[in-house]
Amino acid sequence: GRLMATRPPPIVVIELRPALMRSKGWAEPESLLRKMWAWGYTDISHSGPVCDLRWNNVTSLHHRRSERKKMAIASAVETALKQPTWCKLGEDMFGMLVERSHPKLPESILFHHLSRPALLEKERMARLVALELAALSRK
């Protein structure tokens, strides 16, 4: 926990399996997502069965309408409706993700720490100042 709070890695990827977590005594798998959010990982994406289901729901209306109209759909539109690699995951969707997770297949979760570049720049500047001070003290 200390590393995540003081020097968080810019990217963390996990495979989330709430059913397995519960079977191992982790009563609230959603709490892991909330903890990562609290540590500053607020740009989150997911890929797996839940993402597949969400994308199917988004595109099924379009497919039903096109079948009813018996229209040929431009290949560019069909390409645009293919599933992206990752779905965005907001804090308000943590419960839905855990609830809809597949009992045996993992959902890959990609956490991106947005403040990490700023922390790295701050550390770089501190090192430059220390080097300047060291150089000046040798003169």
mmCIF file of N, CA, C and O in Angstrom, residues 5-46:
data_model
loop_
_atom_site.group_PDB
_atom_site.id
_atom_site.type_symbol
_atom_site.label_atom_id
_atom_site.label_comp_id
_atom_site.label_asym_id
_atom_site.label_seq_id
_atom_site.Cartn_x
_atom_site.Cartn_y
_atom_site.Cartn_z
ATOM 1 N N ALA A 5 0.718 4.563 -2.582
ATOM 2 C CA ALA A 5 0.383 5.882 -2.062
ATOM 3 C C ALA A 5 1.495 6.903 -2.299
ATOM 4 O O ALA A 5 1.215 8.085 -2.457
ATOM 5 N N THR A 6 2.760 6.455 -2.336
ATOM 6 C CA THR A 6 3.870 7.409 -2.445
ATOM 7 C C THR A 6 4.503 7.467 -3.830
ATOM 8 O O THR A 6 4.891 8.535 -4.275
ATOM 9 N N ARG A 7 4.669 6.345 -4.492
ATOM 10 C CA ARG A 7 5.281 6.298 -5.822
ATOM 11 C C ARG A 7 4.486 5.344 -6.710
ATOM 12 O O ARG A 7 4.987 4.282 -7.085
ATOM 13 N N PRO A 8 3.266 5.714 -7.053
ATOM 14 C CA PRO A 8 2.419 4.776 -7.804
ATOM 15 C C PRO A 8 2.959 4.533 -9.214
ATOM 16 O O PRO A 8 3.388 5.471 -9.886
ATOM 17 N N PRO A 9 2.966 3.274 -9.651
ATOM 18 C CA PRO A 9 3.333 3.003 -11.039
ATOM 19 C C PRO A 9 2.329 3.691 -11.963
ATOM 20 O O PRO A 9 1.152 3.812 -11.614
ATOM 21 N N PRO A 10 2.752 4.145 -13.137
ATOM 22 C CA PRO A 10 1.819 4.845 -14.025
ATOM 23 C C PRO A 10 0.694 3.954 -14.546
ATOM 24 O O PRO A 10 -0.412 4.418 -14.765
ATOM 25 N N ILE A 11 0.978 2.661 -14.724
ATOM 26 C CA ILE A 11 -0.007 1.726 -15.264
ATOM 27 C C ILE A 11 -0.034 0.470 -14.388
ATOM 28 O O ILE A 11 1.008 -0.052 -14.013
ATOM 29 N N VAL A 12 -1.243 0.003 -14.080
ATOM 30 C CA VAL A 12 -1.425 -1.270 -13.390
ATOM 31 C C VAL A 12 -2.506 -2.031 -14.153
ATOM 32 O O VAL A 12 -3.550 -1.472 -14.482
ATOM 33 N N VAL A 13 -2.241 -3.311 -14.426
ATOM 34 C CA VAL A 13 -3.223 -4.165 -15.096
ATOM 35 C C VAL A 13 -3.504 -5.355 -14.195
ATOM 36 O O VAL A 13 -2.575 -5.980 -13.673
ATOM 37 N N ILE A 14 -4.781 -5.645 -14.006
ATOM 38 C CA ILE A 14 -5.174 -6.819 -13.215
ATOM 39 C C ILE A 14 -6.214 -7.614 -13.990
ATOM 40 O O ILE A 14 -6.850 -7.095 -14.909
ATOM 41 N N GLU A 15 -6.376 -8.870 -13.607
ATOM 42 C CA GLU A 15 -7.489 -9.674 -14.090
ATOM 43 C C GLU A 15 -8.449 -9.827 -12.922
ATOM 44 O O GLU A 15 -8.095 -10.403 -11.888
ATOM 45 N N LEU A 16 -9.636 -9.275 -13.073
ATOM 46 C CA LEU A 16 -10.631 -9.274 -12.003
ATOM 47 C C LEU A 16 -11.580 -10.456 -12.172
ATOM 48 O O LEU A 16 -12.179 -10.629 -13.239
ATOM 49 N N ARG A 17 -11.692 -11.261 -11.120
ATOM 50 C CA ARG A 17 -12.630 -12.387 -11.083
ATOM 51 C C ARG A 17 -13.362 -12.347 -9.748
ATOM 52 O O ARG A 17 -12.958 -12.999 -8.778
ATOM 53 N N PRO A 18 -14.442 -11.554 -9.658
ATOM 54 C CA PRO A 18 -15.154 -11.402 -8.387
ATOM 55 C C PRO A 18 -15.611 -12.707 -7.750
ATOM 56 O O PRO A 18 -15.524 -12.852 -6.526
ATOM 57 N N ALA A 19 -16.076 -13.665 -8.542
ATOM 58 C CA ALA A 19 -16.537 -14.932 -7.957
ATOM 59 C C ALA A 19 -15.378 -15.651 -7.268
ATOM 60 O O ALA A 19 -15.537 -16.185 -6.158
ATOM 61 N N LEU A 20 -14.222 -15.667 -7.890
ATOM 62 C CA LEU A 20 -13.052 -16.301 -7.289
ATOM 63 C C LEU A 20 -12.612 -15.538 -6.035
ATOM 64 O O LEU A 20 -12.277 -16.152 -5.017
ATOM 65 N N MET A 21 -12.637 -14.204 -6.108
ATOM 66 C CA MET A 21 -12.263 -13.390 -4.948
ATOM 67 C C MET A 21 -13.164 -13.707 -3.761
ATOM 68 O O MET A 21 -12.685 -13.883 -2.635
ATOM 69 N N ARG A 22 -14.471 -13.797 -4.011
ATOM 70 C CA ARG A 22 -15.410 -14.111 -2.921
ATOM 71 C C ARG A 22 -15.141 -15.501 -2.351
ATOM 72 O O ARG A 22 -15.205 -15.699 -1.139
ATOM 73 N N SER A 23 -14.837 -16.461 -3.232
ATOM 74 C CA SER A 23 -14.582 -17.825 -2.762
ATOM 75 C C SER A 23 -13.319 -17.908 -1.909
ATOM 76 O O SER A 23 -13.160 -18.830 -1.122
ATOM 77 N N LYS A 24 -12.431 -16.919 -2.051
ATOM 78 C CA LYS A 24 -11.192 -16.879 -1.269
ATOM 79 C C LYS A 24 -11.301 -15.954 -0.056
ATOM 80 O O LYS A 24 -10.306 -15.644 0.584
ATOM 81 N N GLY A 25 -12.533 -15.472 0.225
ATOM 82 C CA GLY A 25 -12.756 -14.680 1.427
ATOM 83 C C GLY A 25 -12.794 -13.175 1.228
ATOM 84 O O GLY A 25 -12.912 -12.428 2.195
ATOM 85 N N TRP A 26 -12.694 -12.705 0.002
ATOM 86 C CA TRP A 26 -12.763 -11.270 -0.273
ATOM 87 C C TRP A 26 -14.234 -10.935 -0.498
ATOM 88 O O TRP A 26 -14.756 -11.099 -1.595
ATOM 89 N N ALA A 27 -14.906 -10.458 0.547
ATOM 90 C CA ALA A 27 -16.355 -10.270 0.513
ATOM 91 C C ALA A 27 -16.822 -9.217 -0.483
ATOM 92 O O ALA A 27 -17.888 -9.349 -1.083
ATOM 93 N N GLU A 28 -16.052 -8.158 -0.668
ATOM 94 C CA GLU A 28 -16.463 -7.045 -1.531
ATOM 95 C C GLU A 28 -15.414 -6.787 -2.611
ATOM 96 O O GLU A 28 -14.566 -5.894 -2.463
ATOM 97 N N PRO A 29 -15.438 -7.520 -3.726
ATOM 98 C CA PRO A 29 -14.450 -7.307 -4.788
ATOM 99 C C PRO A 29 -14.434 -5.872 -5.330
ATOM 100 O O PRO A 29 -13.394 -5.377 -5.754
ATOM 101 N N GLU A 30 -15.575 -5.206 -5.257
ATOM 102 C CA GLU A 30 -15.650 -3.811 -5.710
ATOM 103 C C GLU A 30 -14.702 -2.913 -4.916
ATOM 104 O O GLU A 30 -14.224 -1.892 -5.417
ATOM 105 N N SER A 31 -14.391 -3.315 -3.682
ATOM 106 C CA SER A 31 -13.512 -2.496 -2.841
ATOM 107 C C SER A 31 -12.108 -2.369 -3.437
ATOM 108 O O SER A 31 -11.432 -1.359 -3.220
ATOM 109 N N LEU A 32 -11.664 -3.360 -4.203
ATOM 110 C CA LEU A 32 -10.363 -3.263 -4.873
ATOM 111 C C LEU A 32 -10.377 -2.123 -5.890
ATOM 112 O O LEU A 32 -9.438 -1.319 -5.950
ATOM 113 N N LEU A 33 -11.450 -2.035 -6.653
ATOM 114 C CA LEU A 33 -11.574 -0.956 -7.638
ATOM 115 C C LEU A 33 -11.615 0.406 -6.933
ATOM 116 O O LEU A 33 -10.978 1.364 -7.380
ATOM 117 N N ARG A 34 -12.344 0.473 -5.845
ATOM 118 C CA ARG A 34 -12.450 1.731 -5.091
ATOM 119 C C ARG A 34 -11.104 2.132 -4.484
ATOM 120 O O ARG A 34 -10.758 3.309 -4.440
ATOM 121 N N LYS A 35 -10.334 1.154 -4.020
ATOM 122 C CA LYS A 35 -9.015 1.426 -3.436
ATOM 123 C C LYS A 35 -8.082 1.984 -4.520
ATOM 124 O O LYS A 35 -7.364 2.955 -4.276
ATOM 125 N N MET A 36 -8.115 1.374 -5.698
ATOM 126 C CA MET A 36 -7.276 1.869 -6.799
ATOM 127 C C MET A 36 -7.672 3.307 -7.168
ATOM 128 O O MET A 36 -6.818 4.150 -7.412
ATOM 129 N N TRP A 37 -8.984 3.579 -7.172
ATOM 130 C CA TRP A 37 -9.472 4.932 -7.458
ATOM 131 C C TRP A 37 -8.934 5.910 -6.407
ATOM 132 O O TRP A 37 -8.460 6.995 -6.736
ATOM 133 N N ALA A 38 -9.007 5.505 -5.147
ATOM 134 C CA ALA A 38 -8.540 6.355 -4.044
ATOM 135 C C ALA A 38 -7.037 6.626 -4.154
ATOM 136 O O ALA A 38 -6.569 7.684 -3.742
ATOM 137 N N TRP A 39 -6.281 5.684 -4.700
ATOM 138 C CA TRP A 39 -4.842 5.865 -4.895
ATOM 139 C C TRP A 39 -4.518 6.725 -6.111
ATOM 140 O O TRP A 39 -3.360 6.945 -6.421
ATOM 141 N N GLY A 40 -5.543 7.202 -6.825
ATOM 142 C CA GLY A 40 -5.314 8.108 -7.945
ATOM 143 C C GLY A 40 -5.427 7.486 -9.322
ATOM 144 O O GLY A 40 -5.176 8.147 -10.328
ATOM 145 N N TYR A 41 -5.823 6.234 -9.387
ATOM 146 C CA TYR A 41 -6.011 5.566 -10.683
ATOM 147 C C TYR A 41 -7.431 5.843 -11.161
ATOM 148 O O TYR A 41 -8.336 5.052 -10.966
ATOM 149 N N THR A 42 -7.608 6.999 -11.782
ATOM 150 C CA THR A 42 -8.954 7.452 -12.153
ATOM 151 C C THR A 42 -9.230 7.353 -13.653
ATOM 152 O O THR A 42 -10.326 7.672 -14.088
ATOM 153 N N ASP A 43 -8.250 6.932 -14.436
ATOM 154 C CA ASP A 43 -8.467 6.655 -15.850
ATOM 155 C C ASP A 43 -8.432 5.139 -15.981
ATOM 156 O O ASP A 43 -7.362 4.527 -15.945
ATOM 157 N N ILE A 44 -9.619 4.522 -16.086
ATOM 158 C CA ILE A 44 -9.730 3.070 -16.016
ATOM 159 C C ILE A 44 -10.477 2.549 -17.237
ATOM 160 O O ILE A 44 -11.483 3.114 -17.651
ATOM 161 N N SER A 45 -9.967 1.442 -17.780
ATOM 162 C CA SER A 45 -10.620 0.747 -18.887
ATOM 163 C C SER A 45 -10.711 -0.732 -18.540
ATOM 164 O O SER A 45 -9.993 -1.216 -17.679
ATOM 165 N N HIS A 46 -11.612 -1.420 -19.238
ATOM 166 C CA HIS A 46 -11.728 -2.863 -19.012
ATOM 167 C C HIS A 46 -11.990 -3.577 -20.327
ATOM 168 O O HIS A 46 -12.472 -2.982 -21.286
#
